[in-house]
Amino acid sequence: MTTELSPDAPALDGLLERARKDYEALAARGLSLDLTRGKPAPEQLDLSEGLLSLPGERHTAADGTDVRNYGGLQGLPELREIFAELLQVPAGQLLALGNSSLELMHDCLVHALLGKLPGAESRWVDQEPIAFLCPVPGYDRHFALCERFGIDMIPVPMTEQGPDMDAVERLAAENPAVKGIWCVPKYSNPDGVSYSDETVARLARMETAAPDFRIFWDNAYAVHHLTDEPTGIADLLGACAEAGNPDRAFVFGSTSKITAAGAGVAFFGSSPANVKWLLANNQKRSIGPDKINQLRHALFLKDADGVRAHMERQRALLQPKFETVARILETELGGTGLATWTSPRGGYFVTLQVPEGCAKDVVRRAAEAGIVLTPAGATHPYGDDPRDAVIRIAPSYPGLADLEQAMHGLTVCVRLAGYEQRTRQAA
Amino acid sequence: MTTELSPDAPALDGLLERARKDYEALAARGLSLDLTRGKPAPEQLDLSEGLLSLPGERHTAADGTDVRNYGGLQGLPELREIFAELLQVPAGQLLALGNSSLELMHDCLVHALLGKLPGAESRWVDQEPIAFLCPVPGYDRHFALCERFGIDMIPVPMTEQGPDMDAVERLAAENPAVKGIWCVPKYSNPDGVSYSDETVARLARMETAAPDFRIFWDNAYAVHHLTDEPTGIADLLGACAEAGNPDRAFVFGSTSKITAAGAGVAFFGSSPANVKWLLANNQKRSIGPDKINQLRHALFLKDADGVRAHMERQRALLQPKFETVARILETELGGTGLATWTSPRGGYFVTLQVPEGCAKDVVRRAAEAGIVLTPAGATHPYGDDPRDAVIRIAPSYPGLADLEQAMHGLTVCVRLAGYEQRTRQAA
């Protein structure tokens, strides 16, 4: 649901006056609400209550492995089987590892910085400065990893099909310092875009000046649908292999937003050479992942259909929240010309676009009224949204009543900031 | 129990002949036994069977935190309280993290290589080559981390009091490239030495040329006693603070050999500045450790006394195995002058010293007879024991009957290799 900016606002004074009064009333309510992070709500976590007493009496995997002892660097085969289909990675090329896919992305950067990737001429630290392409708006924690390791970030605009591939192809082809790209290919964070088949094909076959270019494919929302028609994306790993670039893709996923956030299992999938590379690195670092937790998950989820059924139950809790967000935005901001917003078909976020130069102002005013939002700019490298227009809304955690209050409050802040700006512009 | 080499062996021919026959008989038995790694036995893991259905219905920590959701980078306070006393780290300076202390050591190296440690002038990658002091014999996985990151290893001999502190002080003081030292301070791997108070005091107060020198204090066997008189070690963290070197010590520990190997909880303790540094790094990498597993452990272990009682049950299973090793070594090799060995008061290993130049030969012959031992040399940097004399025995995993067979076989191999060498020397 989107609306267009209508620069000619009649009775602007009246609109501003009403917004000011509404904001005063909002501030007087002394709210304390939080729309910042994509955290599951307690009711979502209750869906996995059964995990908490598993594996119970059992302590052997299907192949007889004692899950209580060291070993098994690849992770439990039965859990890898379940997620192979869902993450579009052959089970033999899929590793089940620790409790966080963000950790795996961090560690892949570390191992590439401090050791030679397949196809690399040297360690990345010996080639500094290096750079990553960052589709924007994007995920702040990806950008934070680049910043932490001194990896330059080159923004690339997102389109309805995924990142602007003309820009991606040009940047990847012309500069050997460009070592990778961050992608959230399905129901992207924050704007809910799913990459088109053409985008996936172009990513797989494009020329890259760096022989060790990697696509960090953060498939965080692979099964996190919000409609009856799940979106599918093309198989990047297969497309890379077919295009003669088998080692280009690192696929990441986790059960953090399926079972328990921070107590789930994370996955890494890639070419045989990359899997061997990560295993060799992991072998120095660890004597194996938490296989009891992996068995717990395999017993609880059972199979890919079990995951899909579980995600339907998640959707039943999440969909009303996304509908609430859409309804309030439409009711309060529809026709004002002050905002556009996304209607995601999955994932965890809604992106709200406010008039250029207003996002920080909206977030600041909301905070002053007790509604905490993700900082404006967080969706961009270095926290800098050059248009100062993008606000990320995370509706999953609050209860419906709180969410309704927070969204109402947010729209008041958008009206106030927007009409103040128009008034300044009209003066 | 140790014996002295007696170079004058009467009737050497007969001894060699008997060893050869014994070895033939051994090889003919077609054994398949493994003494390689310090893995808990299934009966030890059974002691923690209760963990497997915990936390059950409960999902909140003592402070009300929902352990199923993101957050809590420091780890669960109640679990940190339990291990603070056992690891000699104030709970406020102790972090409860993932499933492996080896991972934490790896990651501390990574963060020091790629970011500035408190007190550091620059990243370690910008100061390469750097070096670590490696008390020998030591733990092969420590050495593997150095090798993987290109950190030079400088061997320092172990004494009955810990590393030779004259050598450590000299090497640390004279060379700013020496950035750290590996220590297993209690029941050390592999020789079972516990550091004396004087050693701890000298480590804490010594001069170091590097302003960012770190002691990697791998207190893996803090509560892993094998006698009625638990060994205590001095408080390194406190000693470093008192000596004006508060940031020198990184303390590591885990429950891998307390509850479940690979499904336990690992700990990091240090000065407030170092803890802040690690938390800042972890915050980029993770949205928190597996708090469900931490709650599970807190509920199961209850308190420090609970851990001590649990370790008494572990000891009841382990002590007979160590006694078996000692008995067979004494019966078969006592008085031969072919070997000396340690009688550890805790930990997981026995170190067997065979005549110089014989260790590899013994390990090879044992493997050919179906008895797998830790590779000779693994206890030294780069897998190179210059005397080729040290063999690490890990008695925990096999059942008593298997252990007895394996130890018998091992002593046969020692006699064969030893008497062959004497025969060559006599020729």
Short mmCIF file of C-alpha atoms in Angstrom, two decimals, chain A residues 38-40 42 45-46 49 52-59 66 68-70 99-100 102-103 106-107 110-111 113-114 123 125 128 141 145 148-149 256-257 260-263 281 283-290 292-293 296 397, chain B residues 38-40 42 45-46 49 52-59 66 68-70 99-100 102-103 106-107 110-111 113-114 123 125 128 141 145 148-149 256-257 260-263 281 283-290 292-293 296 397:
data_model
loop_
_atom_site.label_atom_id
_atom_site.label_comp_id
_atom_site.label_asym_id
_atom_site.label_seq_id
_atom_site.Cartn_x
_atom_site.Cartn_y
_atom_site.Cartn_z
CA GLY A 38 13.22 -8.31 14.72
CA LYS A 39 12.69 -10.37 17.84
CA PRO A 40 10.10 -13.12 18.03
CA PRO A 42 6.89 -14.81 23.54
CA LEU A 45 8.60 -18.92 21.24
CA ASP A 46 5.83 -20.84 23.02
CA GLU A 49 7.97 -25.21 24.08
CA LEU A 52 12.75 -27.50 26.20
CA SER A 53 12.47 -31.08 27.39
CA LEU A 54 14.10 -32.70 24.38
CA PRO A 55 15.97 -34.90 23.56
CA GLY A 56 14.75 -36.49 26.81
CA GLU A 57 16.09 -40.00 27.25
CA ARG A 58 17.64 -40.22 23.84
CA HIS A 59 21.25 -39.31 23.17
CA ASP A 66 26.60 -40.23 20.80
CA ARG A 68 26.88 -35.93 24.08
CA ASN A 69 30.51 -36.33 23.07
CA TYR A 70 33.01 -34.39 20.95
CA ASN A 99 23.56 -20.93 17.43
CA SER A 100 23.88 -17.96 15.09
CA LEU A 102 25.62 -13.95 12.05
CA GLU A 103 28.54 -15.71 13.75
CA HIS A 106 31.59 -13.06 10.86
CA ASP A 107 33.78 -16.13 10.90
CA VAL A 110 37.68 -13.71 9.55
CA HIS A 111 38.89 -16.84 7.82
CA LEU A 113 40.98 -12.11 6.13
CA LEU A 114 43.44 -14.38 7.93
CA ARG A 123 44.79 -13.36 2.64
CA VAL A 125 44.46 -8.60 5.18
CA GLU A 128 43.67 -4.17 2.25
CA ARG A 141 24.52 -6.05 11.35
CA LEU A 145 30.76 -6.46 10.38
CA ARG A 148 34.48 -3.64 12.36
CA PHE A 149 36.97 -5.19 9.93
CA SER A 256 16.61 -18.46 15.25
CA LYS A 257 13.24 -17.21 14.01
CA ALA A 260 14.30 -20.19 19.72
CA ALA A 261 16.22 -16.98 19.06
CA GLY A 262 19.82 -17.56 20.10
CA ALA A 263 19.25 -21.19 21.07
CA ASN A 281 39.15 -23.66 9.63
CA GLN A 283 38.63 -27.91 12.90
CA LYS A 284 41.24 -25.62 14.41
CA ARG A 285 38.62 -23.71 16.34
CA SER A 286 36.26 -26.32 17.70
CA ILE A 287 35.81 -29.98 18.51
CA GLY A 288 32.35 -29.85 17.00
CA PRO A 289 29.02 -28.07 17.32
CA ASP A 290 26.38 -28.69 20.00
CA ILE A 292 22.52 -32.35 21.50
CA ASN A 293 20.81 -29.15 20.35
CA ARG A 296 16.69 -31.72 19.85
CA TYR A 397 7.76 -8.46 19.33
CA GLY B 38 40.73 -36.80 26.07
CA LYS B 39 37.11 -37.72 25.51
CA PRO B 40 34.76 -38.56 28.36
CA PRO B 42 29.72 -42.79 27.88
CA LEU B 45 28.20 -38.59 30.10
CA ASP B 46 25.43 -40.63 31.71
CA GLU B 49 21.54 -37.53 31.72
CA LEU B 52 18.70 -33.85 28.42
CA SER B 53 15.19 -33.01 29.54
CA LEU B 54 15.99 -29.64 31.08
CA PRO B 55 14.97 -26.84 31.40
CA GLY B 56 11.58 -28.56 30.96
CA GLU B 57 8.70 -26.17 31.46
CA ARG B 58 10.82 -23.29 32.62
CA HIS B 59 12.15 -20.65 30.28
CA ASP B 66 13.26 -15.07 28.69
CA ARG B 68 14.44 -18.31 24.49
CA ASN B 69 14.98 -14.90 22.96
CA TYR B 70 17.96 -12.88 21.73
CA ASN B 99 29.97 -24.51 23.69
CA SER B 100 33.76 -24.50 23.52
CA LEU B 102 38.89 -23.57 22.36
CA GLU B 103 36.61 -21.35 20.26
CA HIS B 106 40.66 -18.88 18.82
CA ASP B 107 38.41 -15.83 18.82
CA VAL B 110 41.35 -13.33 15.98
CA HIS B 111 40.16 -10.20 17.72
CA LEU B 113 44.95 -9.95 15.19
CA LEU B 114 42.20 -7.87 13.58
CA ARG B 123 46.46 -4.86 15.43
CA VAL B 125 48.44 -8.44 11.89
CA GLU B 128 53.66 -9.68 12.11
CA ARG B 141 45.25 -27.65 19.81
CA LEU B 145 45.93 -22.25 16.57
CA ARG B 148 47.00 -21.61 11.64
CA PHE B 149 47.54 -17.89 12.25
CA SER B 256 32.87 -29.91 28.34
CA LYS B 257 34.44 -32.45 30.68
CA ALA B 260 28.55 -32.95 27.94
CA ALA B 261 31.51 -32.63 25.59
CA GLY B 262 30.60 -30.13 22.91
CA ALA B 263 27.19 -29.37 24.40
CA ASN B 281 33.80 -7.77 19.62
CA GLN B 283 28.42 -7.79 19.95
CA LYS B 284 29.34 -7.52 16.28
CA ARG B 285 29.40 -11.28 15.92
CA SER B 286 26.40 -12.54 17.83
CA ILE B 287 23.06 -11.61 19.33
CA GLY B 288 23.94 -13.60 22.43
CA PRO B 289 24.91 -17.09 23.55
CA ASP B 290 22.56 -20.07 23.93
CA ILE B 292 18.60 -22.06 27.22
CA ASN B 293 21.67 -24.26 27.52
CA ARG B 296 19.82 -26.00 31.68
CA TYR B 397 37.31 -43.02 26.89
#
